mmCIF file of C-alpha atoms in Angstrom:
data_model
loop_
_atom_site.group_PDB
_atom_site.id
_atom_site.type_symbol
_atom_site.label_atom_id
_atom_site.label_comp_id
_atom_site.label_asym_id
_atom_site.label_seq_id
_atom_site.Cartn_x
_atom_site.Cartn_y
_atom_site.Cartn_z
ATOM 1 C CA UNK Y 1 -22.021 53.964 -112.058
ATOM 2 C CA UNK Y 2 -20.942 51.919 -114.895
ATOM 3 C CA UNK Y 3 -24.336 50.018 -116.216
ATOM 4 C CA UNK Y 4 -26.556 50.582 -118.245
ATOM 5 C CA UNK Y 5 -29.890 49.818 -120.400
ATOM 6 C CA UNK Y 6 -29.779 50.200 -123.067
ATOM 7 C CA UNK Y 7 -32.741 52.010 -124.888
ATOM 8 C CA UNK Y 8 -33.721 53.326 -128.349
ATOM 9 C CA UNK Y 9 -32.620 56.887 -127.978
ATOM 10 C CA UNK Y 10 -28.813 56.159 -126.506
ATOM 11 C CA UNK Y 11 -28.922 53.276 -129.053
ATOM 12 C CA UNK Y 12 -29.638 56.079 -131.737
ATOM 13 C CA UNK Y 13 -27.519 58.394 -129.660
ATOM 14 C CA UNK Y 14 -24.305 56.580 -130.558
ATOM 15 C CA UNK Y 15 -24.828 55.484 -133.523
ATOM 16 C CA UNK Y 16 -25.209 59.007 -134.828
ATOM 17 C CA UNK Y 17 -22.304 59.804 -133.099
ATOM 18 C CA UNK Y 18 -19.718 56.863 -134.518
ATOM 19 C CA UNK Y 19 -21.048 57.485 -138.749
ATOM 20 C CA UNK Y 20 -19.631 61.366 -137.942
ATOM 21 C CA UNK Y 21 -16.423 60.315 -136.237
ATOM 22 C CA UNK Y 22 -15.854 58.302 -138.690
ATOM 23 C CA UNK Y 23 -17.053 60.504 -141.685
ATOM 24 C CA UNK Y 24 -14.771 63.156 -140.115
ATOM 25 C CA UNK Y 25 -11.929 60.103 -139.598
ATOM 26 C CA UNK Y 26 -11.571 59.459 -142.845
ATOM 27 C CA UNK Y 27 -13.058 61.710 -144.823
ATOM 28 C CA UNK Y 28 -12.473 65.097 -143.869
ATOM 29 C CA UNK Y 29 -9.174 64.299 -142.137
ATOM 30 C CA UNK Y 30 -8.398 62.574 -146.610
ATOM 31 C CA UNK Y 31 -8.610 66.134 -148.441
ATOM 32 C CA UNK Y 32 -7.035 68.316 -145.271
ATOM 33 C CA UNK Y 33 -3.892 65.710 -145.719
ATOM 34 C CA UNK Y 34 -4.251 65.381 -149.687
ATOM 35 C CA UNK Y 35 -2.881 69.037 -149.365
ATOM 36 C CA UNK Y 36 -0.563 68.187 -147.416
ATOM 37 C CA UNK Y 37 1.002 65.114 -149.480
ATOM 38 C CA UNK Y 38 0.690 67.595 -152.768
ATOM 39 C CA UNK Y 39 3.106 69.610 -151.033
ATOM 40 C CA UNK Y 40 5.370 66.365 -150.359
ATOM 41 C CA UNK Y 41 5.217 65.345 -153.851
ATOM 42 C CA UNK Y 42 6.040 68.426 -155.747
ATOM 43 C CA UNK Y 43 8.596 69.140 -153.922
ATOM 44 C CA UNK Y 44 9.957 65.180 -155.096
ATOM 45 C CA UNK Y 45 9.102 66.147 -159.047
ATOM 46 C CA UNK Y 46 12.166 66.912 -160.840
ATOM 47 C CA UNK Y 47 11.557 69.636 -163.564
ATOM 48 C CA UNK Y 48 12.492 68.979 -167.605
ATOM 49 C CA UNK Y 49 15.499 67.584 -168.066
ATOM 50 C CA UNK Y 50 15.434 69.745 -171.290
ATOM 51 C CA UNK Y 51 16.066 73.135 -170.120
ATOM 52 C CA UNK Y 52 15.015 74.802 -173.766
ATOM 53 C CA UNK Y 53 11.006 73.192 -173.144
ATOM 54 C CA UNK Y 54 10.459 75.983 -170.942
ATOM 55 C CA UNK Y 55 7.741 78.760 -172.778
ATOM 56 C CA UNK Y 56 8.413 82.281 -172.554
ATOM 57 C CA UNK Y 57 6.631 83.886 -170.010
ATOM 58 C CA UNK Y 58 5.127 87.234 -169.266
ATOM 59 C CA UNK Y 59 4.551 87.976 -165.532
ATOM 60 C CA UNK Y 60 1.518 89.896 -164.597
ATOM 61 C CA UNK Y 61 1.973 91.610 -160.515
ATOM 62 C CA UNK Y 62 -0.798 93.927 -160.399
ATOM 63 C CA UNK Y 63 0.188 96.737 -157.971
ATOM 64 C CA UNK Y 64 -2.296 99.716 -156.312
ATOM 65 C CA UNK Y 65 -0.394 101.197 -153.846
ATOM 66 C CA UNK Y 66 2.738 99.441 -152.729
ATOM 67 C CA UNK Y 67 5.596 101.134 -153.344
ATOM 68 C CA UNK Y 68 8.118 99.891 -150.737
ATOM 69 C CA UNK Y 69 7.393 96.102 -150.921
ATOM 70 C CA UNK Y 70 7.909 96.446 -154.773
ATOM 71 C CA UNK Y 71 11.226 97.545 -154.108
ATOM 72 C CA UNK Y 72 11.783 93.649 -152.007
ATOM 73 C CA UNK Y 73 9.586 91.812 -154.941
ATOM 74 C CA UNK Y 74 10.885 93.052 -158.249
ATOM 75 C CA UNK Y 75 14.265 92.263 -157.655
ATOM 76 C CA UNK Y 76 13.020 88.098 -156.311
ATOM 77 C CA UNK Y 77 10.823 87.791 -160.025
ATOM 78 C CA UNK Y 78 13.426 89.770 -162.139
ATOM 79 C CA UNK Y 79 16.245 87.638 -160.283
ATOM 80 C CA UNK Y 80 14.776 84.493 -160.963
ATOM 81 C CA UNK Y 81 16.521 81.381 -161.941
ATOM 82 C CA UNK Y 82 15.027 81.081 -165.359
ATOM 83 C CA UNK Y 83 16.029 79.398 -168.393
ATOM 84 C CA UNK Y 84 13.897 80.665 -170.845
ATOM 85 C CA UNK Y 85 12.957 83.993 -171.932
ATOM 86 C CA UNK Y 86 10.780 86.268 -169.488
ATOM 87 C CA UNK Y 87 9.146 89.518 -169.044
ATOM 88 C CA UNK Y 88 7.906 91.438 -166.119
ATOM 89 C CA UNK Y 89 4.265 93.872 -166.279
ATOM 90 C CA UNK Y 90 3.473 95.685 -163.618
ATOM 91 C CA UNK Y 91 0.494 97.098 -163.319
ATOM 92 C CA UNK Y 92 0.237 100.240 -161.863
ATOM 93 C CA UNK Y 93 -3.385 100.781 -160.853
ATOM 94 C CA UNK Y 94 -4.219 104.617 -160.364
ATOM 95 C CA UNK Y 95 -0.755 105.251 -161.675
ATOM 96 C CA UNK Y 96 0.795 106.156 -158.035
ATOM 97 C CA UNK Y 97 4.248 108.300 -157.852
ATOM 98 C CA UNK Y 98 5.624 106.133 -155.789
ATOM 99 C CA UNK Y 99 4.772 102.623 -157.699
ATOM 100 C CA UNK Y 100 6.294 104.865 -160.447
ATOM 101 C CA UNK Y 101 9.497 106.097 -159.457
ATOM 102 C CA UNK Y 102 10.856 102.570 -158.080
ATOM 103 C CA UNK Y 103 9.838 101.695 -161.411
ATOM 104 C CA UNK Y 104 11.929 103.730 -162.890
ATOM 105 C CA UNK Y 105 14.886 103.292 -160.425
ATOM 106 C CA UNK Y 106 14.683 98.841 -161.618
ATOM 107 C CA UNK Y 107 14.674 99.828 -165.153
ATOM 108 C CA UNK Y 108 17.945 101.420 -165.464
ATOM 109 C CA UNK Y 109 18.278 97.880 -164.025
ATOM 110 C CA UNK Y 110 16.461 95.664 -165.825
ATOM 111 C CA UNK Y 111 15.574 95.468 -169.152
ATOM 112 C CA UNK Y 112 12.949 93.268 -169.887
ATOM 113 C CA UNK Y 113 10.786 95.087 -166.449
ATOM 114 C CA UNK Y 114 7.547 97.065 -167.760
ATOM 115 C CA UNK Y 115 5.380 98.992 -166.486
ATOM 116 C CA UNK Y 116 1.804 99.839 -167.479
ATOM 117 C CA UNK Y 117 -0.819 101.357 -165.511
ATOM 118 C CA UNK Y 118 -4.998 101.949 -165.349
ATOM 119 C CA UNK Y 119 -6.256 105.784 -165.991
ATOM 120 C CA UNK Y 120 -7.468 107.689 -163.212
ATOM 121 C CA UNK Y 121 -11.575 108.867 -164.882
ATOM 122 C CA UNK Y 122 -11.949 104.592 -165.079
ATOM 123 C CA UNK Y 123 -15.109 104.660 -163.004
ATOM 124 C CA UNK Y 124 -17.631 102.264 -164.480
ATOM 125 C CA UNK Y 125 -15.770 99.318 -164.796
ATOM 126 C CA UNK Y 126 -13.628 96.837 -162.423
ATOM 127 C CA UNK Y 127 -10.536 98.417 -161.590
ATOM 128 C CA UNK Y 128 -8.804 95.150 -160.936
ATOM 129 C CA UNK Y 129 -10.333 93.550 -164.386
ATOM 130 C CA UNK Y 130 -9.713 96.540 -166.131
ATOM 131 C CA UNK Y 131 -5.812 96.883 -164.912
ATOM 132 C CA UNK Y 132 -5.457 92.565 -165.526
ATOM 133 C CA UNK Y 133 -6.540 93.218 -168.825
ATOM 134 C CA UNK Y 134 -4.715 95.778 -169.943
ATOM 135 C CA UNK Y 135 -1.700 93.698 -168.559
ATOM 136 C CA UNK Y 136 -2.441 90.956 -170.664
ATOM 137 C CA UNK Y 137 -2.563 92.825 -173.367
ATOM 138 C CA UNK Y 138 0.381 94.547 -173.272
ATOM 139 C CA UNK Y 139 2.242 90.804 -172.580
ATOM 140 C CA UNK Y 140 3.926 89.231 -175.294
ATOM 141 C CA UNK Y 141 4.407 85.472 -174.345
ATOM 142 C CA UNK Y 142 1.265 82.974 -174.468
ATOM 143 C CA UNK Y 143 2.316 82.010 -170.690
ATOM 144 C CA UNK Y 144 0.740 84.555 -168.438
ATOM 145 C CA UNK Y 145 1.955 84.178 -164.806
ATOM 146 C CA UNK Y 146 0.143 86.457 -161.937
ATOM 147 C CA UNK Y 147 0.872 87.005 -158.307
ATOM 148 C CA UNK Y 148 0.285 90.568 -156.912
ATOM 149 C CA UNK Y 149 2.076 94.241 -155.254
ATOM 150 C CA UNK Y 150 2.129 92.678 -151.966
ATOM 151 C CA UNK Y 151 3.423 89.149 -152.427
ATOM 152 C CA UNK Y 152 7.041 87.524 -151.727
ATOM 153 C CA UNK Y 153 8.728 85.449 -153.627
ATOM 154 C CA UNK Y 154 11.806 83.706 -151.684
ATOM 155 C CA UNK Y 155 12.766 80.397 -153.972
ATOM 156 C CA UNK Y 156 13.901 81.532 -157.365
ATOM 157 C CA UNK Y 157 13.266 78.524 -158.917
ATOM 158 C CA UNK Y 158 9.007 79.731 -158.320
ATOM 159 C CA UNK Y 159 8.102 80.624 -161.815
ATOM 160 C CA UNK Y 160 9.900 77.252 -162.650
ATOM 161 C CA UNK Y 161 7.644 75.260 -161.298
ATOM 162 C CA UNK Y 162 4.698 77.125 -161.893
ATOM 163 C CA UNK Y 163 5.452 76.866 -165.609
ATOM 164 C CA UNK Y 164 6.672 73.021 -165.751
ATOM 165 C CA UNK Y 165 3.131 72.059 -165.887
ATOM 166 C CA UNK Y 166 2.389 73.794 -169.717
ATOM 167 C CA UNK Y 167 5.038 71.975 -170.413
ATOM 168 C CA UNK Y 168 2.633 69.313 -170.399
ATOM 169 C CA UNK Y 169 -0.093 71.233 -172.039
ATOM 170 C CA UNK Y 170 -1.827 72.543 -169.321
ATOM 171 C CA UNK Y 171 -3.471 75.529 -169.414
ATOM 172 C CA UNK Y 172 -4.041 76.762 -166.323
ATOM 173 C CA UNK Y 173 -1.481 76.108 -162.999
ATOM 174 C CA UNK Y 174 -3.800 76.976 -159.722
ATOM 175 C CA UNK Y 175 -0.819 78.088 -156.900
ATOM 176 C CA UNK Y 176 -0.389 78.796 -153.721
ATOM 177 C CA UNK Y 177 -0.472 82.143 -151.761
ATOM 178 C CA UNK Y 178 0.202 82.179 -147.509
ATOM 179 C CA UNK Y 179 -0.660 85.464 -145.620
ATOM 180 C CA UNK Y 180 1.659 85.932 -143.679
ATOM 181 C CA UNK Y 181 0.999 88.248 -140.164
ATOM 182 C CA UNK Y 182 3.631 88.983 -138.264
ATOM 183 C CA UNK Y 183 4.182 88.246 -134.661
ATOM 184 C CA UNK Y 184 4.077 91.379 -133.115
ATOM 185 C CA UNK Y 185 1.094 92.838 -135.386
ATOM 186 C CA UNK Y 186 -1.823 94.124 -133.751
ATOM 187 C CA UNK Y 187 -4.226 91.087 -134.211
ATOM 188 C CA UNK Y 188 -6.135 89.223 -131.966
ATOM 189 C CA UNK Y 189 -7.520 87.353 -134.196
ATOM 190 C CA UNK Y 190 -4.476 86.336 -136.483
ATOM 191 C CA UNK Y 191 -4.622 83.189 -135.122
ATOM 192 C CA UNK Y 192 -8.480 82.901 -136.260
ATOM 193 C CA UNK Y 193 -7.668 84.405 -139.286
ATOM 194 C CA UNK Y 194 -5.042 81.981 -139.950
ATOM 195 C CA UNK Y 195 -7.515 78.974 -139.004
ATOM 196 C CA UNK Y 196 -10.152 80.762 -142.332
ATOM 197 C CA UNK Y 197 -7.328 81.571 -144.170
ATOM 198 C CA UNK Y 198 -6.266 77.210 -144.107
ATOM 199 C CA UNK Y 199 -9.678 76.066 -144.160
ATOM 200 C CA UNK Y 200 -10.295 77.950 -147.411
ATOM 201 C CA UNK Y 201 -7.279 76.771 -149.209
ATOM 202 C CA UNK Y 202 -7.273 72.888 -148.285
ATOM 203 C CA UNK Y 203 -11.239 73.459 -150.077
ATOM 204 C CA UNK Y 204 -10.300 74.927 -152.888
ATOM 205 C CA UNK Y 205 -7.265 73.317 -153.441
ATOM 206 C CA UNK Y 206 -7.929 69.551 -152.668
ATOM 207 C CA UNK Y 207 -10.835 69.670 -154.527
ATOM 208 C CA UNK Y 208 -8.706 70.559 -157.843
ATOM 209 C CA UNK Y 209 -6.520 68.251 -156.358
ATOM 210 C CA UNK Y 210 -9.356 65.441 -156.607
ATOM 211 C CA UNK Y 211 -9.708 66.588 -160.199
ATOM 212 C CA UNK Y 212 -12.238 69.381 -159.715
ATOM 213 C CA UNK Y 213 -10.974 72.711 -160.043
ATOM 214 C CA UNK Y 214 -12.801 75.588 -159.056
ATOM 215 C CA UNK Y 215 -11.187 78.325 -158.214
ATOM 216 C CA UNK Y 216 -7.652 79.539 -157.968
ATOM 217 C CA UNK Y 217 -5.974 82.889 -156.024
ATOM 218 C CA UNK Y 218 -4.312 86.038 -157.770
ATOM 219 C CA UNK Y 219 -1.602 85.809 -155.337
ATOM 220 C CA UNK Y 220 -0.504 82.835 -157.301
ATOM 221 C CA UNK Y 221 -2.353 81.840 -161.113
ATOM 222 C CA UNK Y 222 -1.236 80.727 -164.234
ATOM 223 C CA UNK Y 223 -2.900 80.557 -167.115
ATOM 224 C CA UNK Y 224 -1.957 80.430 -171.312
ATOM 225 C CA UNK Y 225 -3.019 84.118 -172.991
ATOM 226 C CA UNK Y 226 -5.002 82.614 -175.676
ATOM 227 C CA UNK Y 227 -7.642 81.046 -172.917
ATOM 228 C CA UNK Y 228 -8.242 84.706 -171.374
ATOM 229 C CA UNK Y 229 -9.217 86.093 -174.884
ATOM 230 C CA UNK Y 230 -11.159 82.689 -175.651
ATOM 231 C CA UNK Y 231 -13.407 83.085 -172.664
ATOM 232 C CA UNK Y 232 -13.833 86.961 -173.778
ATOM 233 C CA UNK Y 233 -11.738 88.177 -170.768
ATOM 234 C CA UNK Y 234 -13.576 88.932 -167.206
ATOM 235 C CA UNK Y 235 -16.323 89.529 -170.030
ATOM 236 C CA UNK Y 236 -19.043 87.666 -167.876
ATOM 237 C CA UNK Y 237 -18.739 89.379 -164.502
ATOM 238 C CA UNK Y 238 -17.602 92.471 -164.992
ATOM 239 C CA UNK Y 239 -20.666 93.816 -162.812
ATOM 240 C CA UNK Y 240 -18.080 92.693 -160.040
ATOM 241 C CA UNK Y 241 -15.292 94.346 -158.350
ATOM 242 C CA UNK Y 242 -13.978 91.194 -157.999
ATOM 243 C CA UNK Y 243 -13.461 87.701 -158.786
ATOM 244 C CA UNK Y 244 -10.449 87.703 -161.430
ATOM 245 C CA UNK Y 245 -9.386 84.554 -159.982
ATOM 246 C CA UNK Y 246 -12.543 82.477 -158.419
ATOM 247 C CA UNK Y 247 -15.163 83.555 -161.406
ATOM 248 C CA UNK Y 248 -12.867 84.014 -164.219
ATOM 249 C CA UNK Y 249 -10.923 80.407 -163.502
ATOM 250 C CA UNK Y 250 -14.910 78.602 -162.217
ATOM 251 C CA UNK Y 251 -15.456 79.386 -166.058
ATOM 252 C CA UNK Y 252 -12.923 78.238 -167.782
ATOM 253 C CA UNK Y 253 -10.606 74.963 -166.224
ATOM 254 C CA UNK Y 254 -11.849 71.252 -165.493
ATOM 255 C CA UNK Y 255 -10.523 67.961 -164.882
ATOM 256 C CA UNK Y 256 -7.950 68.135 -167.907
ATOM 257 C CA UNK Y 257 -7.142 71.477 -168.736
ATOM 258 C CA UNK Y 258 -5.518 72.554 -165.027
ATOM 259 C CA UNK Y 259 -2.359 71.663 -162.303
ATOM 260 C CA UNK Y 260 -1.998 72.565 -159.337
ATOM 261 C CA UNK Y 261 1.327 73.504 -158.149
ATOM 262 C CA UNK Y 262 2.086 73.478 -153.975
ATOM 263 C CA UNK Y 263 5.866 72.868 -154.414
ATOM 264 C CA UNK Y 264 7.677 74.750 -151.372
ATOM 265 C CA UNK Y 265 8.912 76.881 -154.569
ATOM 266 C CA UNK Y 266 5.548 77.884 -156.017
ATOM 267 C CA UNK Y 267 4.658 79.303 -152.723
ATOM 268 C CA UNK Y 268 4.327 82.736 -152.912
ATOM 269 C CA UNK Y 269 4.406 84.824 -148.861
ATOM 270 C CA UNK Y 270 1.836 87.934 -149.303
ATOM 271 C CA UNK Y 271 1.913 91.012 -146.241
ATOM 272 C CA UNK Y 272 -0.283 92.996 -146.084
ATOM 273 C CA UNK Y 273 0.023 96.187 -143.751
ATOM 274 C CA UNK Y 274 -2.803 96.326 -142.385
ATOM 275 C CA UNK Y 275 -4.361 91.973 -142.271
ATOM 276 C CA UNK Y 276 -7.143 91.885 -140.005
ATOM 277 C CA UNK Y 277 -8.223 94.710 -142.371
ATOM 278 C CA UNK Y 278 -7.505 92.979 -145.665
ATOM 279 C CA UNK Y 279 -8.344 89.719 -143.502
ATOM 280 C CA UNK Y 280 -12.134 90.909 -143.481
ATOM 281 C CA UNK Y 281 -12.538 92.504 -147.338
ATOM 282 C CA UNK Y 282 -11.374 89.288 -148.512
ATOM 283 C CA UNK Y 283 -13.737 87.131 -146.912
ATOM 284 C CA UNK Y 284 -16.614 90.042 -148.040
ATOM 285 C CA UNK Y 285 -15.198 89.377 -151.591
ATOM 286 C CA UNK Y 286 -15.328 86.039 -151.750
ATOM 287 C CA UNK Y 287 -17.824 84.979 -149.557
ATOM 288 C CA UNK Y 288 -20.141 87.764 -152.527
ATOM 289 C CA UNK Y 289 -18.452 86.186 -155.487
ATOM 290 C CA UNK Y 290 -19.002 82.861 -154.470
ATOM 291 C CA UNK Y 291 -22.414 82.914 -155.329
ATOM 292 C CA UNK Y 292 -21.574 83.069 -158.855
ATOM 293 C CA UNK Y 293 -18.900 80.186 -158.850
ATOM 294 C CA UNK Y 294 -20.518 76.681 -159.803
ATOM 295 C CA UNK Y 295 -19.482 74.158 -157.792
ATOM 296 C CA UNK Y 296 -20.660 71.078 -154.945
ATOM 297 C CA UNK Y 297 -16.932 72.034 -153.072
ATOM 298 C CA UNK Y 298 -19.067 74.408 -150.669
ATOM 299 C CA UNK Y 299 -22.305 71.952 -149.677
ATOM 300 C CA UNK Y 300 -19.705 69.292 -149.591
ATOM 301 C CA UNK Y 301 -17.358 70.817 -146.661
ATOM 302 C CA UNK Y 302 -20.056 72.280 -145.270
ATOM 303 C CA UNK Y 303 -21.661 68.907 -144.413
ATOM 304 C CA UNK Y 304 -17.521 68.240 -142.101
ATOM 305 C CA UNK Y 305 -19.124 70.965 -140.029
ATOM 306 C CA UNK Y 306 -22.165 69.745 -139.565
ATOM 307 C CA UNK Y 307 -21.009 66.475 -139.099
ATOM 308 C CA UNK Y 308 -19.037 67.967 -136.030
ATOM 309 C CA UNK Y 309 -21.421 69.693 -134.177
ATOM 310 C CA UNK Y 310 -23.705 66.494 -134.843
ATOM 311 C CA UNK Y 311 -21.253 64.858 -133.229
ATOM 312 C CA UNK Y 312 -20.961 67.561 -130.351
ATOM 313 C CA UNK Y 313 -24.422 67.655 -129.934
ATOM 314 C CA UNK Y 314 -24.700 64.318 -130.061
ATOM 315 C CA UNK Y 315 -22.002 63.513 -127.528
ATOM 316 C CA UNK Y 316 -23.691 65.801 -125.185
ATOM 317 C CA UNK Y 317 -26.712 64.667 -125.584
ATOM 318 C CA UNK Y 318 -25.994 60.872 -124.762
ATOM 319 C CA UNK Y 319 -24.225 61.931 -121.320
ATOM 320 C CA UNK Y 320 -26.990 63.328 -120.000
ATOM 321 C CA UNK Y 321 -29.119 60.415 -121.190
ATOM 322 C CA UNK Y 322 -26.911 58.351 -120.345
ATOM 323 C CA UNK Y 323 -26.875 59.169 -116.464
ATOM 324 C CA UNK Y 324 -27.460 58.067 -113.350
ATOM 325 C CA UNK Y 325 -24.528 55.900 -115.250
ATOM 326 C CA UNK Y 326 -21.095 57.366 -116.276
ATOM 327 C CA UNK Y 327 -20.595 55.159 -119.315
ATOM 328 C CA UNK Y 328 -22.093 56.439 -122.120
ATOM 329 C CA UNK Y 329 -20.266 60.343 -120.580
ATOM 330 C CA UNK Y 330 -16.596 58.368 -120.648
ATOM 331 C CA UNK Y 331 -17.511 56.469 -124.213
ATOM 332 C CA UNK Y 332 -17.868 59.786 -125.603
ATOM 333 C CA UNK Y 333 -15.273 61.811 -123.893
ATOM 334 C CA UNK Y 334 -13.038 59.307 -125.805
ATOM 335 C CA UNK Y 335 -14.234 59.422 -128.351
ATOM 336 C CA UNK Y 336 -13.808 62.824 -128.983
ATOM 337 C CA UNK Y 337 -10.182 63.187 -127.975
ATOM 338 C CA UNK Y 338 -9.468 60.288 -130.754
ATOM 339 C CA UNK Y 339 -11.666 62.839 -132.538
ATOM 340 C CA UNK Y 340 -9.645 66.036 -131.893
ATOM 341 C CA UNK Y 341 -6.345 64.285 -131.788
ATOM 342 C CA UNK Y 342 -6.217 62.978 -134.852
ATOM 343 C CA UNK Y 343 -7.664 66.148 -136.750
ATOM 344 C CA UNK Y 344 -5.834 68.725 -135.212
ATOM 345 C CA UNK Y 345 -2.029 67.229 -136.493
ATOM 346 C CA UNK Y 346 -3.001 66.537 -139.311
ATOM 347 C CA UNK Y 347 -4.632 70.093 -139.627
ATOM 348 C CA UNK Y 348 -1.212 71.790 -137.992
ATOM 349 C CA UNK Y 349 0.940 68.752 -140.863
ATOM 350 C CA UNK Y 350 -0.995 70.299 -143.623
ATOM 351 C CA UNK Y 351 -0.756 73.929 -142.147
ATOM 352 C CA UNK Y 352 2.833 73.827 -141.943
ATOM 353 C CA UNK Y 353 3.139 72.224 -145.542
ATOM 354 C CA UNK Y 354 1.799 75.562 -147.239
ATOM 355 C CA UNK Y 355 3.444 78.000 -145.280
ATOM 356 C CA UNK Y 356 1.106 78.604 -142.764
ATOM 357 C CA UNK Y 357 0.699 78.843 -139.539
ATOM 358 C CA UNK Y 358 0.486 76.233 -137.289
ATOM 359 C CA UNK Y 359 -2.389 75.097 -134.860
ATOM 360 C CA UNK Y 360 -3.150 72.665 -132.309
ATOM 361 C CA UNK Y 361 -5.183 73.666 -129.024
ATOM 362 C CA UNK Y 362 -7.003 75.912 -130.607
ATOM 363 C CA UNK Y 363 -8.093 73.840 -134.032
ATOM 364 C CA UNK Y 364 -11.342 72.081 -131.857
ATOM 365 C CA UNK Y 365 -12.450 75.517 -130.131
ATOM 366 C CA UNK Y 366 -12.260 77.032 -134.672
ATOM 367 C CA UNK Y 367 -14.092 74.374 -135.980
ATOM 368 C CA UNK Y 368 -16.439 74.527 -133.462
ATOM 369 C CA UNK Y 369 -17.315 78.174 -134.268
ATOM 370 C CA UNK Y 370 -16.295 78.158 -137.424
ATOM 371 C CA UNK Y 371 -20.377 78.030 -139.131
ATOM 372 C CA UNK Y 372 -21.001 81.306 -136.677
ATOM 373 C CA UNK Y 373 -18.259 82.997 -138.037
ATOM 374 C CA UNK Y 374 -18.954 82.319 -141.286
ATOM 375 C CA UNK Y 375 -22.475 83.302 -140.762
ATOM 376 C CA UNK Y 376 -22.105 86.270 -139.936
ATOM 377 C CA UNK Y 377 -19.736 87.592 -142.585
ATOM 378 C CA UNK Y 378 -22.757 86.250 -144.521
ATOM 379 C CA UNK Y 379 -25.177 88.646 -143.426
ATOM 380 C CA UNK Y 380 -22.366 92.298 -143.303
ATOM 381 C CA UNK Y 381 -22.028 91.296 -147.010
ATOM 382 C CA UNK Y 382 -25.812 90.883 -147.601
ATOM 383 C CA UNK Y 383 -25.590 94.838 -145.879
ATOM 384 C CA UNK Y 384 -22.487 95.471 -147.640
ATOM 385 C CA UNK Y 385 -23.584 94.213 -150.999
ATOM 386 C CA UNK Y 386 -24.147 97.197 -153.282
ATOM 387 C CA UNK Y 387 -19.781 97.512 -152.311
ATOM 388 C CA UNK Y 388 -19.349 94.737 -154.905
ATOM 389 C CA UNK Y 389 -20.802 96.020 -157.862
ATOM 390 C CA UNK Y 390 -19.195 97.921 -160.755
ATOM 391 C CA UNK Y 391 -22.418 99.746 -161.129
ATOM 392 C CA UNK Y 392 -22.740 101.934 -157.494
#
């Protein structure tokens, strides 16, 4: 039952399985863990001893129709424990009356709160890029911190954590935003969406931590006003409705001018009224704009999916070819359980560190079918590609 004759095909299948096993254990796991380690490192980092060294800041909040959440978000920003001057500019996309009412009431309490808006007749350009450009032009200070109207900021030290890197001469700070899906939400795919969101975050955050930044997150991002105008704003991507975060950051960022901030205090939560629909929209937008990004990260991280599928395929083939001996099956099961356990626990730990839904038992399932999930969105994105263009 356990006797086996080593044939070239058995040796080949076993060798490929071991190579994939080692690649995933040591390389993929390293990038997953690097995000969690960065969270720990940033949590332990001390703030500058001189409060006066903090720069004056303009916080720009992009809002579409987020009046209810702005009632919570704006006080969270305006009451930040920040030792220097800062202002908050809400860019009201479309001049929604309910948003104007919220801003009007809060302006009576906070003298550093302002609002601008995009004209309703603006149709030929990306409304979001136009809105952000107007907000940036209205800003009085050099350092700009960006978030959106669907965000929540629980820590009063968020602004300090995002701006402390500018004291060291950085021009861009990439933060993280975690989509929060209520447990009672009518969303059967919430665990899949959580996995996909963490996978996306690990991809661009770990790449930036390794010194190769290539995209950011519009819900939690900061950069200098001068670098925006030096790059002529979003002029190189005005034909696209989106890309104000990933394409722009891809154009201006490098290993020297960019910092990653992942302390718990810096992490923003996003509360979307329709999480399933919003996840799908973001997925489609990124699948389209990612074509314009200059980075080897998608290929590199795609190799992990290839290694996973190759490992599974070779393990199954080895078990079948080795019959009637059960030794290949036993070895394959040991390798699979070891790989799944190590990666699942590393993934769970990193997910928790960035405030996302921890996954354990479902990790292997999502890891296996993620390429199919991404391929579905590539096809869907191709069929709806005109929705991403401003000229249409």
